């Protein structure tokens, strides 16, 4: 057995009780403990002088006990132990509350190192509940002490002792998996130095070196694992060879526009993937309005004309319906049968469609989550597409593709993230980027206002509607909440309809409407039977109504910038100048800064990068959500430079050794199989 897997209760000083506490913080084995890193450090290296200590601050002192400990009992429930001590500059008292037993531990004349918080009480200098040790002892004071994340009844001092014990005995059982040549290249310290110094750094430098090594290793292993999964998958799975379909030129030339260069490039990348005998696993990233849908349509056309079925999943019924209309318009005249499948359909209708999907009389199905239900079975699924991937989990994407036998997989997202991060979050995918908008798009003019300007905003909307345009007004919640000062969509709608926009036609769209109700409203808006659509964020993704040219967002400060950018992307889709008006009620510096970014930039990549800078990756980049292992020490945002370096090295390494078969990579390989076991085993079953 690997000694690092020794259960923690076998360690001296760990009884069943403590083992239970440790289990609470996920420490089961020696290895867990060694990789349980401090959350902070307390620098107790410096020795202060009593004359200089300050009320309320921590002090580290070297003192001599100058009198017998005394006990004071100001109240029945309170006893105070006082030990007089001094150094060459003054007198102080060590103080403990309700710990009478402690007084036996001191002898007059002995030298102590103490560390604790200073309290000036009357004219006394008190050090309350200090940590102390005798001269010659060298555990707690005079050095940098690690502070561990704890749980109730587990003391930091106990953890420190335990870690030290375990380090002494087990450190050298850790295997240094980093190949020598990489350590040399990046000047990384050994794993022994790193683990030992991350717990007990001698100084700032040794801490930084330890952290650098551990962060590099963590990011490197994560990236390497993801790319190895991809390589294995591509190597091991027999994919479909789709045909070169000449009819597709006919389809392309029948479009009302010419494809942009970026679209052509991405389409070509997809064709190469589809025609090879390896399954495609590709992410298409493109800003809102960059024209991702048509790419999906071309891919589906190719799949169907090669004799397979295709499926496309979207996060909302509105969007699925829109795609359905779009796709059937384009493809039915080529003899392709397209169908919609959404949760709100009657069970009779659903059954009819499910039967046809199973029999293979339907070529393309477009729908929502309804598509990943158990009862959906395909005759011969060849291509699975997920639109707006960021709204789905990794698992859902996987379930969809398991509806076929190694179908090609295409996922599309409009949430632009820097490439470095995309390589981690979508590390097992190849990435195509549509980095160009169709020509002739006018930049959406964006203005940030506060509510005092609302009347002017409303007048402006009226003028535009008189010219024949339409507008969206978005508010964050649908019901009035006591705690949050948010405009309710319903209330706002009533107010606008009955007063300000009395003479106009308003519609209300929110998440609690049934799908049919939503469809009716969207259809009316599309047919220009509604002038102003008041809505919650249900219209956030994908909706395409080119005549609408105004987007007003209430309480804009409550949204993430990428979300604001998505919402803004609902306008600017036609020939008319479009406007986005952000109503910002917050005066905080961060809000104002964020709104400024929206005013200045129309570029989703730039916006998300700036948002990251201001807010940090937060939950959006939660690795868990993306099905990745937890990061113990690296931070995808603050360690982005290191991530880039690690990525570069991973690509170089895999170029030389795509499956980690060289002896110099055998430890790496073992480690990666340990971490990504499940995923890698799944692949080898194929
Ligand atoms: P998104 O990338 O946000 O999904 P869409 O695919 O919905 O964007 O496309 C937005 C709009 O741009 C649609 O009306 C679509 O018909 C149009 N469009 C797509 N490609 C082009 C192009 N090359 N030239 C002009 N318009 C295009
Ligand atoms: Mg789209």
XYZ file of C-alpha atoms and ligand atoms in Angstrom:
714
model
C 0.000 0.000 0.000
C 1.114 3.509 -0.668
C 2.016 4.839 2.748
C 0.476 8.193 1.946
C -2.897 6.488 2.051
C -2.394 5.622 5.710
C -5.621 6.543 7.475
C -5.169 9.618 9.593
C -6.298 7.906 12.815
C -3.155 5.772 12.723
C -1.061 8.849 13.328
C 0.209 9.426 16.852
C -2.001 11.868 18.684
C -5.046 11.240 16.538
C -7.692 9.302 18.381
C -11.147 8.446 17.090
C -12.447 11.802 18.260
C -9.908 13.876 16.406
C -10.133 11.624 13.385
C -13.807 12.447 13.226
C -13.099 16.172 13.334
C -10.519 15.789 10.609
C -12.938 13.862 8.483
C -15.256 16.841 8.691
C -12.689 18.884 6.809
C -12.122 16.047 4.337
C -8.886 14.786 5.802
C -8.987 11.008 5.792
C -5.428 10.088 4.982
C -1.900 11.282 5.508
C -1.899 12.577 1.966
C -5.046 14.625 2.523
C -3.318 16.256 5.443
C -0.130 17.019 3.540
C -2.225 18.674 0.837
C -4.363 20.576 3.310
C -2.799 23.973 2.837
C -2.850 26.888 5.283
C -5.303 29.648 4.505
C -2.981 32.272 5.987
C 0.179 32.720 8.010
C 0.937 34.454 11.243
C 4.361 36.022 11.193
C 5.737 35.647 14.711
C 9.348 36.141 13.810
C 9.818 39.607 15.147
C 10.212 40.189 18.891
C 8.564 43.329 20.264
C 9.493 45.291 23.333
C 6.920 45.881 26.046
C 7.464 49.621 25.866
C 6.382 49.658 22.234
C 3.304 47.452 22.288
C 0.025 48.946 21.255
C -3.432 48.452 22.571
C -5.448 46.055 20.397
C -2.497 44.804 18.367
C -0.699 41.520 18.490
C 2.701 41.380 20.150
C 5.470 38.805 20.302
C 7.553 39.193 23.420
C 10.460 37.552 25.144
C 9.939 37.957 28.875
C 10.952 36.701 32.264
C 8.435 35.668 34.918
C 8.918 38.068 37.829
C 6.270 37.050 40.345
C 3.927 34.262 41.362
C 0.760 33.851 39.367
C -2.280 35.245 41.128
C -5.970 34.511 40.751
C -8.637 37.193 40.814
C -12.353 36.393 41.022
C -14.330 39.499 40.192
C -17.490 37.409 39.745
C -18.560 33.952 40.713
C -18.452 32.732 37.158
C -15.160 34.386 36.316
C -11.632 33.671 37.456
C -8.618 35.416 36.051
C -5.056 34.119 36.174
C -2.438 36.896 36.144
C 1.261 36.273 35.664
C 3.601 39.267 36.022
C 6.406 39.339 33.471
C 8.935 41.842 32.209
C 11.590 42.508 29.666
C 14.295 45.145 29.790
C 11.807 47.851 28.796
C 8.813 47.322 31.068
C 6.296 45.277 33.004
C 3.272 43.378 31.696
C 0.785 40.715 32.772
C -0.135 37.521 31.011
C -3.841 36.965 31.484
C -6.053 33.894 31.190
C -9.752 33.690 31.832
C -11.308 30.670 33.554
C -8.210 28.544 33.180
C -6.997 28.226 36.735
C -4.983 25.111 35.989
C -2.587 27.181 33.941
C -1.070 28.933 36.931
C 0.872 25.815 37.886
C 2.908 26.050 34.730
C 5.028 29.068 35.662
C 8.124 29.454 37.791
C 9.615 32.736 38.836
C 12.727 33.521 36.857
C 11.999 31.430 33.811
C 12.166 32.915 30.341
C 9.104 32.701 28.085
C 8.314 33.543 24.529
C 4.752 34.777 24.322
C 2.467 35.936 21.557
C -0.954 37.465 21.990
C -3.181 40.467 21.814
C -2.344 43.546 23.864
C -4.958 45.116 26.103
C -4.320 48.199 28.161
C -6.481 47.983 31.273
C -6.090 50.995 33.534
C -2.346 51.340 33.723
C -1.571 47.719 33.107
C -0.323 46.185 29.935
C -2.056 42.852 29.580
C -1.419 40.118 27.043
C -4.653 38.180 26.959
C -4.820 34.448 26.343
C -1.338 34.388 24.871
C 0.366 31.481 23.229
C 3.630 30.768 25.008
C 6.587 28.481 25.016
C 9.809 28.183 26.933
C 13.185 29.173 25.696
C 14.612 26.350 23.647
C 11.201 25.196 22.513
C 10.778 26.143 18.948
C 7.264 25.463 17.785
C 4.983 28.413 18.023
C 6.891 31.618 18.380
C 9.763 33.225 16.571
C 8.652 31.874 13.231
C 5.943 32.034 10.638
C 3.047 29.933 11.845
C 0.498 28.469 9.426
C -3.176 29.149 10.037
C -5.380 26.315 8.816
C -9.031 26.354 7.913
C -10.562 24.644 10.941
C -13.786 23.223 12.217
C -15.394 23.489 15.622
C -13.311 21.901 18.410
C -10.280 21.521 16.214
C -7.526 23.887 17.324
C -4.963 25.442 15.061
C -2.186 24.483 17.447
C -3.208 20.843 17.191
C -3.226 21.015 13.426
C 0.221 22.580 13.371
C 1.598 19.808 15.545
C -0.089 17.138 13.522
C 1.160 18.495 10.216
C 4.659 18.712 11.594
C 4.542 15.111 12.781
C 3.243 13.864 9.504
C 5.733 15.906 7.515
C 8.597 14.423 9.521
C 7.503 10.910 8.892
C 5.853 10.912 5.497
C 7.145 13.768 3.359
C 9.510 11.613 1.374
C 6.827 9.142 0.422
C 5.394 11.780 -1.884
C 6.429 11.168 -5.424
C 7.745 14.126 -7.353
C 5.777 13.720 -10.560
C 7.180 16.739 -12.375
C 9.750 15.656 -14.932
C 13.193 17.047 -14.190
C 13.389 18.883 -17.475
C 10.254 20.873 -16.704
C 11.418 21.725 -13.214
C 14.672 22.935 -14.627
C 13.053 24.935 -17.378
C 10.778 26.864 -15.032
C 13.080 26.806 -12.069
C 10.607 24.966 -9.872
C 11.598 23.632 -6.486
C 11.169 19.971 -5.600
C 7.842 18.726 -4.287
C 9.518 18.116 -0.911
C 10.622 21.700 -0.574
C 7.248 22.870 -1.825
C 5.065 20.836 0.538
C 7.274 21.437 3.505
C 7.547 25.181 2.882
C 3.907 25.756 2.094
C 3.172 24.580 5.635
C 6.194 26.048 7.373
C 7.826 28.762 5.295
C 11.001 30.211 6.734
C 10.399 33.498 5.024
C 8.405 35.159 2.297
C 10.666 33.906 -0.441
C 10.361 30.264 0.502
C 6.594 30.640 0.661
C 6.460 32.175 -2.809
C 8.649 29.467 -4.283
C 6.559 26.748 -2.694
C 3.339 28.270 -3.898
C 4.685 28.794 -7.398
C 5.612 25.152 -7.718
C 2.252 23.938 -6.371
C 0.185 26.301 -8.500
C 2.113 25.346 -11.596
C 1.663 21.671 -10.876
C -2.041 21.985 -10.237
C -2.780 23.948 -13.398
C -0.410 21.868 -15.451
C -1.989 18.592 -14.345
C -5.506 19.899 -14.910
C -4.734 21.090 -18.400
C -2.709 18.031 -19.255
C -5.482 15.758 -18.036
C -8.117 17.514 -20.113
C -6.024 17.451 -23.251
C -5.101 13.827 -22.710
C -8.788 12.963 -22.434
C -9.323 14.740 -25.698
C -6.440 12.967 -27.410
C -7.571 9.585 -26.142
C -11.111 10.232 -27.175
C -10.130 11.278 -30.645
C -7.785 8.319 -30.966
C -10.022 5.636 -29.543
C -13.388 6.455 -30.921
C -14.478 5.535 -34.346
C -16.451 8.500 -35.563
C -18.691 8.997 -38.529
C -17.247 10.007 -41.865
C -19.741 12.472 -43.205
C -19.823 13.053 -46.929
C -18.788 16.045 -48.952
C -22.181 17.373 -49.867
C -22.296 19.459 -53.023
C -25.872 20.549 -52.511
C -24.626 22.621 -49.627
C -23.309 25.236 -52.074
C -26.837 25.619 -53.297
C -28.005 26.220 -49.745
C -25.236 28.745 -49.114
C -25.948 30.678 -52.268
C -29.646 30.762 -51.446
C -28.954 32.653 -48.214
C -29.907 36.339 -48.176
C -26.331 37.200 -47.182
C -22.796 36.137 -47.799
C -20.998 34.308 -45.026
C -18.371 36.354 -43.243
C -14.780 35.211 -43.472
C -14.912 34.074 -39.887
C -18.006 32.008 -40.589
C -16.351 30.466 -43.641
C -13.276 29.576 -41.629
C -15.246 27.988 -38.802
C -17.447 26.139 -41.266
C -14.352 24.711 -42.894
C -12.976 23.593 -39.525
C -16.246 21.830 -38.851
C -16.275 20.177 -42.281
C -12.794 18.774 -41.733
C -13.859 17.367 -38.381
C -17.036 15.909 -39.795
C -15.358 14.288 -42.769
C -12.648 12.658 -40.712
C -13.291 9.301 -39.077
C -12.733 10.822 -35.650
C -15.714 12.169 -33.757
C -15.904 15.956 -33.698
C -15.894 17.642 -30.301
C -15.928 21.318 -31.083
C -16.876 24.508 -29.329
C -17.884 27.475 -31.435
C -17.471 30.718 -29.570
C -18.840 33.838 -31.127
C -20.175 37.093 -29.838
C -23.916 37.719 -29.894
C -25.049 38.301 -33.445
C -21.926 36.867 -35.006
C -24.076 34.327 -36.852
C -23.598 31.021 -35.132
C -26.998 29.625 -36.080
C -26.241 29.374 -39.756
C -23.105 27.419 -38.971
C -25.222 24.935 -37.051
C -27.635 24.763 -39.972
C -24.871 23.964 -42.443
C -23.515 21.244 -40.199
C -26.958 19.702 -39.789
C -27.524 19.825 -43.514
C -24.297 17.959 -44.088
C -25.225 15.354 -41.497
C -28.661 14.726 -42.934
C -27.452 14.569 -46.523
C -24.917 12.002 -45.366
C -27.748 9.825 -44.134
C -27.881 10.739 -40.450
C -30.184 12.550 -38.076
C -29.178 15.757 -36.291
C -30.367 17.303 -33.068
C -30.039 20.807 -31.673
C -30.793 21.719 -28.077
C -31.494 25.262 -26.876
C -32.073 26.519 -23.329
C -35.527 28.079 -23.733
C -38.664 27.262 -25.684
C -38.675 30.702 -27.239
C -35.246 30.135 -28.661
C -35.939 26.544 -29.707
C -39.062 27.668 -31.523
C -37.201 30.447 -33.273
C -34.489 28.042 -34.381
C -37.107 25.601 -35.530
C -38.823 28.166 -37.744
C -35.532 29.350 -39.078
C -34.181 25.912 -39.859
C -37.348 24.559 -41.407
C -37.591 27.625 -43.640
C -34.089 27.045 -44.871
C -34.044 23.269 -45.172
C -37.481 21.885 -45.923
C -37.228 22.741 -49.571
C -34.245 20.434 -49.724
C -36.513 17.606 -48.660
C -35.349 17.628 -45.047
C -37.904 16.928 -42.326
C -37.489 19.231 -39.338
C -39.418 18.944 -36.101
C -39.722 20.742 -32.779
C -39.742 18.972 -29.413
C -40.450 20.965 -26.270
C -41.854 20.193 -22.852
C -45.080 22.094 -23.312
C -46.349 19.968 -26.195
C -49.330 17.719 -25.570
C -48.320 14.157 -24.792
C -50.125 12.969 -27.896
C -48.163 15.296 -30.114
C -44.952 14.397 -28.313
C -45.532 10.703 -28.784
C -46.125 11.206 -32.464
C -42.846 13.053 -32.825
C -40.932 10.603 -30.646
C -42.147 7.761 -32.828
C -40.986 9.519 -35.946
C -37.597 10.289 -34.436
C -37.199 6.632 -33.572
C -38.284 5.495 -36.998
C -36.031 8.020 -38.660
C -38.718 9.834 -40.624
C -37.696 13.061 -38.916
C -34.213 14.217 -39.932
C -33.645 17.145 -37.628
C -35.067 17.715 -34.157
C -34.809 21.034 -32.431
C -35.872 21.427 -28.839
C -35.187 22.115 -25.212
C -34.273 19.894 -22.255
C -37.135 17.706 -23.469
C -34.573 16.242 -25.863
C -32.490 14.621 -23.145
C -35.352 12.705 -21.562
C -35.079 8.923 -21.541
C -37.930 8.411 -23.983
C -36.116 10.221 -26.778
C -34.501 7.606 -29.009
C -32.990 8.207 -32.393
C -32.873 6.029 -35.429
C -29.429 7.131 -36.471
C -28.152 10.213 -34.722
C -25.004 11.595 -36.295
C -24.692 15.151 -35.002
C -25.601 16.670 -31.624
C -25.556 20.439 -31.214
C -26.009 22.433 -28.022
C -26.771 26.112 -28.449
C -25.897 28.541 -25.662
C -23.826 25.875 -23.928
C -23.175 28.129 -20.927
C -26.793 27.627 -19.923
C -26.338 23.871 -19.710
C -24.117 21.679 -17.596
C -21.442 19.399 -18.955
C -23.609 16.444 -18.041
C -26.513 17.560 -20.200
C -24.227 17.946 -23.156
C -22.961 14.428 -22.523
C -26.454 12.927 -22.251
C -27.445 14.492 -25.533
C -24.480 13.021 -27.366
C -25.078 9.603 -25.834
C -28.293 9.446 -27.839
C -26.156 8.362 -30.751
C -23.143 6.148 -31.320
C -20.163 8.522 -31.141
C -22.017 11.285 -32.936
C -20.150 14.439 -33.831
C -20.655 17.077 -31.175
C -20.850 20.800 -31.663
C -21.451 23.239 -28.837
C -22.042 26.926 -29.286
C -21.697 29.714 -26.803
C -21.988 33.450 -26.897
C -20.414 33.900 -23.515
C -17.019 34.893 -24.638
C -14.248 34.019 -22.305
C -10.546 34.534 -22.744
C -8.971 31.675 -24.645
C -6.776 30.721 -21.724
C -9.812 30.010 -19.598
C -11.746 28.393 -22.400
C -8.944 25.886 -22.677
C -9.567 24.897 -19.100
C -13.340 25.098 -18.904
C -13.755 23.426 -22.252
C -10.415 21.680 -22.148
C -11.647 18.524 -23.803
C -13.014 20.412 -26.816
C -11.440 21.961 -29.858
C -12.266 25.606 -30.154
C -13.394 27.666 -33.124
C -13.931 31.358 -32.782
C -16.160 33.585 -34.919
C -14.380 36.835 -34.307
C -16.156 39.002 -36.835
C -19.660 40.423 -37.051
C -21.606 40.461 -40.332
C -20.908 43.665 -42.257
C -23.095 46.712 -42.008
C -23.957 46.208 -38.394
C -24.239 49.548 -36.721
C -22.722 49.725 -33.283
C -25.444 49.727 -30.627
C -25.276 53.126 -28.965
C -25.198 52.598 -25.230
C -26.127 55.143 -22.602
C -26.049 54.864 -18.836
C -28.651 56.965 -17.023
C -30.290 57.059 -13.628
C -34.014 57.022 -12.956
C -34.290 60.808 -12.952
C -33.887 60.620 -16.738
C -36.675 58.115 -17.262
C -39.085 60.580 -18.792
C -36.591 61.480 -21.467
C -35.979 57.801 -22.119
C -39.702 57.175 -22.527
C -40.104 60.123 -24.889
C -37.270 58.779 -26.943
C -38.920 55.364 -27.149
C -42.157 56.985 -28.344
C -40.359 58.806 -31.138
C -38.650 55.643 -32.338
C -41.890 53.678 -32.243
C -43.560 56.395 -34.295
C -40.873 55.732 -36.881
C -41.965 52.092 -36.916
C -39.447 50.552 -34.519
C -40.006 48.356 -31.466
C -38.476 48.273 -27.992
C -37.609 45.919 -25.146
C -37.758 46.945 -21.512
C -36.082 44.438 -19.229
C -36.471 44.186 -15.482
C -34.829 41.612 -13.261
C -37.630 40.055 -11.191
C -41.269 39.263 -11.724
C -42.653 39.717 -8.257
C -42.126 42.560 -5.865
C -39.666 41.516 -3.242
C -39.557 43.189 0.131
C -35.871 42.896 0.547
C -34.733 43.804 -2.914
C -35.654 47.121 -4.317
C -36.340 45.786 -7.785
C -39.003 46.842 -10.184
C -41.440 44.099 -10.770
C -42.112 43.429 -14.396
C -45.813 43.120 -13.802
C -46.081 46.387 -11.962
C -43.961 48.197 -14.459
C -45.960 46.783 -17.292
C -49.265 47.935 -15.793
C -47.851 51.348 -15.084
C -46.442 51.863 -18.550
C -49.489 50.477 -20.291
C -51.958 52.613 -18.378
C -49.998 55.835 -18.297
C -46.896 56.611 -20.210
C -47.501 54.421 -23.232
C -51.318 54.511 -23.157
C -51.552 54.718 -26.911
C -49.059 51.992 -27.685
C -49.349 48.229 -27.706
C -47.454 46.563 -24.867
C -46.699 42.924 -24.141
C -45.412 41.247 -21.022
C -43.099 38.273 -21.010
C -41.844 36.435 -17.945
C -40.726 33.009 -16.829
C -43.955 32.053 -15.121
C -45.996 32.163 -18.307
C -46.696 28.862 -19.984
C -44.728 28.125 -23.097
C -47.755 28.632 -25.289
C -48.429 32.024 -23.752
C -44.820 32.976 -24.359
C -45.003 31.846 -27.969
C -48.142 33.889 -28.596
C -46.469 36.996 -27.253
C -43.235 36.451 -29.169
C -45.171 35.860 -32.367
C -47.075 39.090 -31.852
C -43.874 41.000 -31.229
C -42.321 39.524 -34.321
C -45.389 40.443 -36.404
C -45.237 43.975 -35.027
C -48.514 43.654 -33.189
C -46.666 44.669 -30.042
C -44.586 47.857 -29.854
C -42.941 47.431 -26.487
C -42.090 44.123 -24.908
C -41.683 44.362 -21.148
C -39.764 41.319 -20.071
C -37.643 39.578 -17.512
C -34.365 38.061 -18.584
C -36.141 35.205 -20.351
C -35.319 37.023 -23.548
C -31.677 37.041 -22.694
C -30.511 34.408 -25.108
C -30.706 34.148 -28.826
C -33.940 35.925 -29.669
C -33.752 37.605 -33.060
C -36.166 40.374 -34.015
C -34.341 42.808 -36.295
C -36.972 45.542 -36.218
C -36.568 46.049 -32.479
C -33.921 48.695 -31.933
C -34.184 49.809 -28.320
C -33.167 47.855 -25.268
C -33.851 49.470 -21.916
C -32.512 47.637 -18.876
C -33.828 48.570 -15.465
C -31.537 48.089 -12.463
C -28.683 47.376 -14.786
C -26.321 47.262 -11.816
C -27.852 43.945 -10.799
C -26.669 42.135 -13.904
C -23.356 40.642 -14.810
C -21.646 42.431 -17.681
C -21.774 39.404 -19.919
C -25.482 39.197 -19.280
C -25.941 42.873 -20.099
C -24.000 42.300 -23.272
C -26.262 39.367 -24.154
C -29.347 41.460 -23.558
C -27.941 44.291 -25.623
C -27.345 41.733 -28.346
C -31.116 41.476 -28.831
C -30.937 44.791 -30.694
C -28.610 45.977 -33.415
C -29.764 43.123 -35.614
C -31.402 45.110 -38.371
C -30.571 48.036 -40.614
C -31.688 50.668 -38.079
C -29.480 52.424 -35.577
C -30.040 50.676 -32.255
C -29.817 51.905 -28.683
C -29.205 50.321 -25.317
C -30.164 52.327 -22.271
C -28.870 51.103 -18.944
C -30.679 52.466 -15.934
C -28.188 52.343 -13.118
C -29.374 53.073 -9.602
C -26.136 52.360 -7.842
C -23.489 54.890 -6.936
C -20.845 52.399 -5.965
C -17.538 52.862 -7.689
C -17.550 49.360 -9.077
C -21.019 49.768 -10.587
C -20.063 52.995 -12.245
C -16.887 51.478 -13.578
C -18.778 48.495 -14.941
C -21.390 50.677 -16.634
C -18.603 52.662 -18.259
C -17.241 49.492 -19.779
C -20.649 48.806 -21.307
C -20.768 52.311 -22.752
C -17.330 52.024 -24.260
C -17.168 48.497 -25.571
C -19.317 46.428 -27.859
C -16.934 43.537 -27.834
C -17.997 40.564 -25.752
C -14.490 39.228 -25.263
C -13.213 42.534 -24.024
C -16.205 42.970 -21.753
C -15.858 39.603 -20.118
C -12.168 40.121 -19.604
C -12.769 43.485 -17.936
C -15.574 42.065 -15.848
C -13.240 39.349 -14.695
C -10.683 41.924 -13.741
C -13.148 43.866 -11.650
C -15.142 41.103 -10.078
C -12.917 38.070 -10.239
C -14.043 34.794 -11.693
C -16.618 34.188 -8.988
C -19.137 31.503 -9.544
C -19.257 31.894 -13.251
C -15.974 30.100 -13.502
C -16.756 27.682 -10.720
C -14.790 24.627 -11.710
C -17.422 22.360 -10.174
C -20.100 23.603 -12.517
C -17.864 22.595 -15.353
C -17.260 19.165 -13.916
C -13.599 19.809 -13.169
C -11.678 18.704 -10.088
C -11.441 21.204 -7.255
C -8.458 23.480 -7.256
C -6.627 23.426 -3.930
C -4.212 26.256 -4.396
C -4.388 27.755 -7.870
C -6.889 30.428 -8.783
C -7.963 30.546 -12.408
C -8.081 34.289 -12.359
C -5.213 35.531 -10.247
C -2.904 32.841 -11.551
C -3.703 33.458 -15.188
C -0.060 34.098 -16.100
C 0.954 30.793 -14.640
C -1.943 29.159 -16.429
C -0.645 30.429 -19.745
C 2.805 29.085 -19.057
C 1.418 25.724 -17.973
C -0.739 25.534 -21.087
C 2.160 26.254 -23.353
C 4.162 23.502 -21.740
C 1.232 21.064 -21.957
C 0.841 21.632 -25.675
C 4.538 21.202 -26.256
C 4.662 18.053 -24.181
C 1.672 16.449 -25.862
C 3.051 17.268 -29.262
C 6.069 15.162 -28.447
C 4.173 12.503 -26.509
C 0.408 12.630 -27.162
C -0.474 9.730 -24.868
C 2.222 10.108 -22.213
C 4.009 6.951 -23.203
C 7.594 8.081 -22.739
C 9.319 6.888 -19.562
C 10.061 10.441 -18.495
C 6.317 11.062 -18.319
C 5.289 7.894 -16.534
C 4.751 9.530 -13.136
C 2.701 12.269 -14.741
C 0.608 9.701 -16.494
C -0.043 7.781 -13.322
C -1.113 10.911 -11.502
C -3.450 11.953 -14.258
C -5.105 8.577 -14.370
C -5.610 8.856 -10.634
C -7.377 12.190 -10.959
C -9.294 11.664 -14.160
C -9.789 7.946 -13.748
C -13.474 7.893 -14.430
C -13.318 9.978 -17.563
C -10.357 8.154 -19.035
C -11.882 4.767 -18.320
C -15.126 5.804 -19.962
C -13.184 6.502 -23.093
C -11.323 3.240 -23.243
C -14.629 1.400 -23.145
C -15.618 2.835 -26.492
P -25.786 34.397 -32.805
O -24.355 34.169 -33.124
O -25.969 35.401 -31.738
O -26.535 33.116 -32.548
P -27.483 34.529 -35.105
O -27.053 33.263 -35.692
O -28.809 34.560 -34.420
O -26.394 35.064 -34.110
O -27.419 35.635 -36.230
C -27.835 36.954 -35.998
C -28.432 37.550 -37.252
O -27.424 37.735 -38.221
C -29.481 36.681 -37.912
O -30.527 37.508 -38.329
C -28.765 36.079 -39.081
O -29.631 35.777 -40.141
C -27.814 37.179 -39.462
N -26.595 36.761 -40.139
C -25.873 35.641 -39.878
N -24.793 35.587 -40.677
C -24.818 36.701 -41.451
C -23.964 37.217 -42.464
N -22.871 36.571 -42.843
N -24.310 38.388 -43.036
C -25.416 39.035 -42.647
N -26.258 38.601 -41.704
C -25.971 37.449 -41.093
Mg -27.579 32.141 -31.196
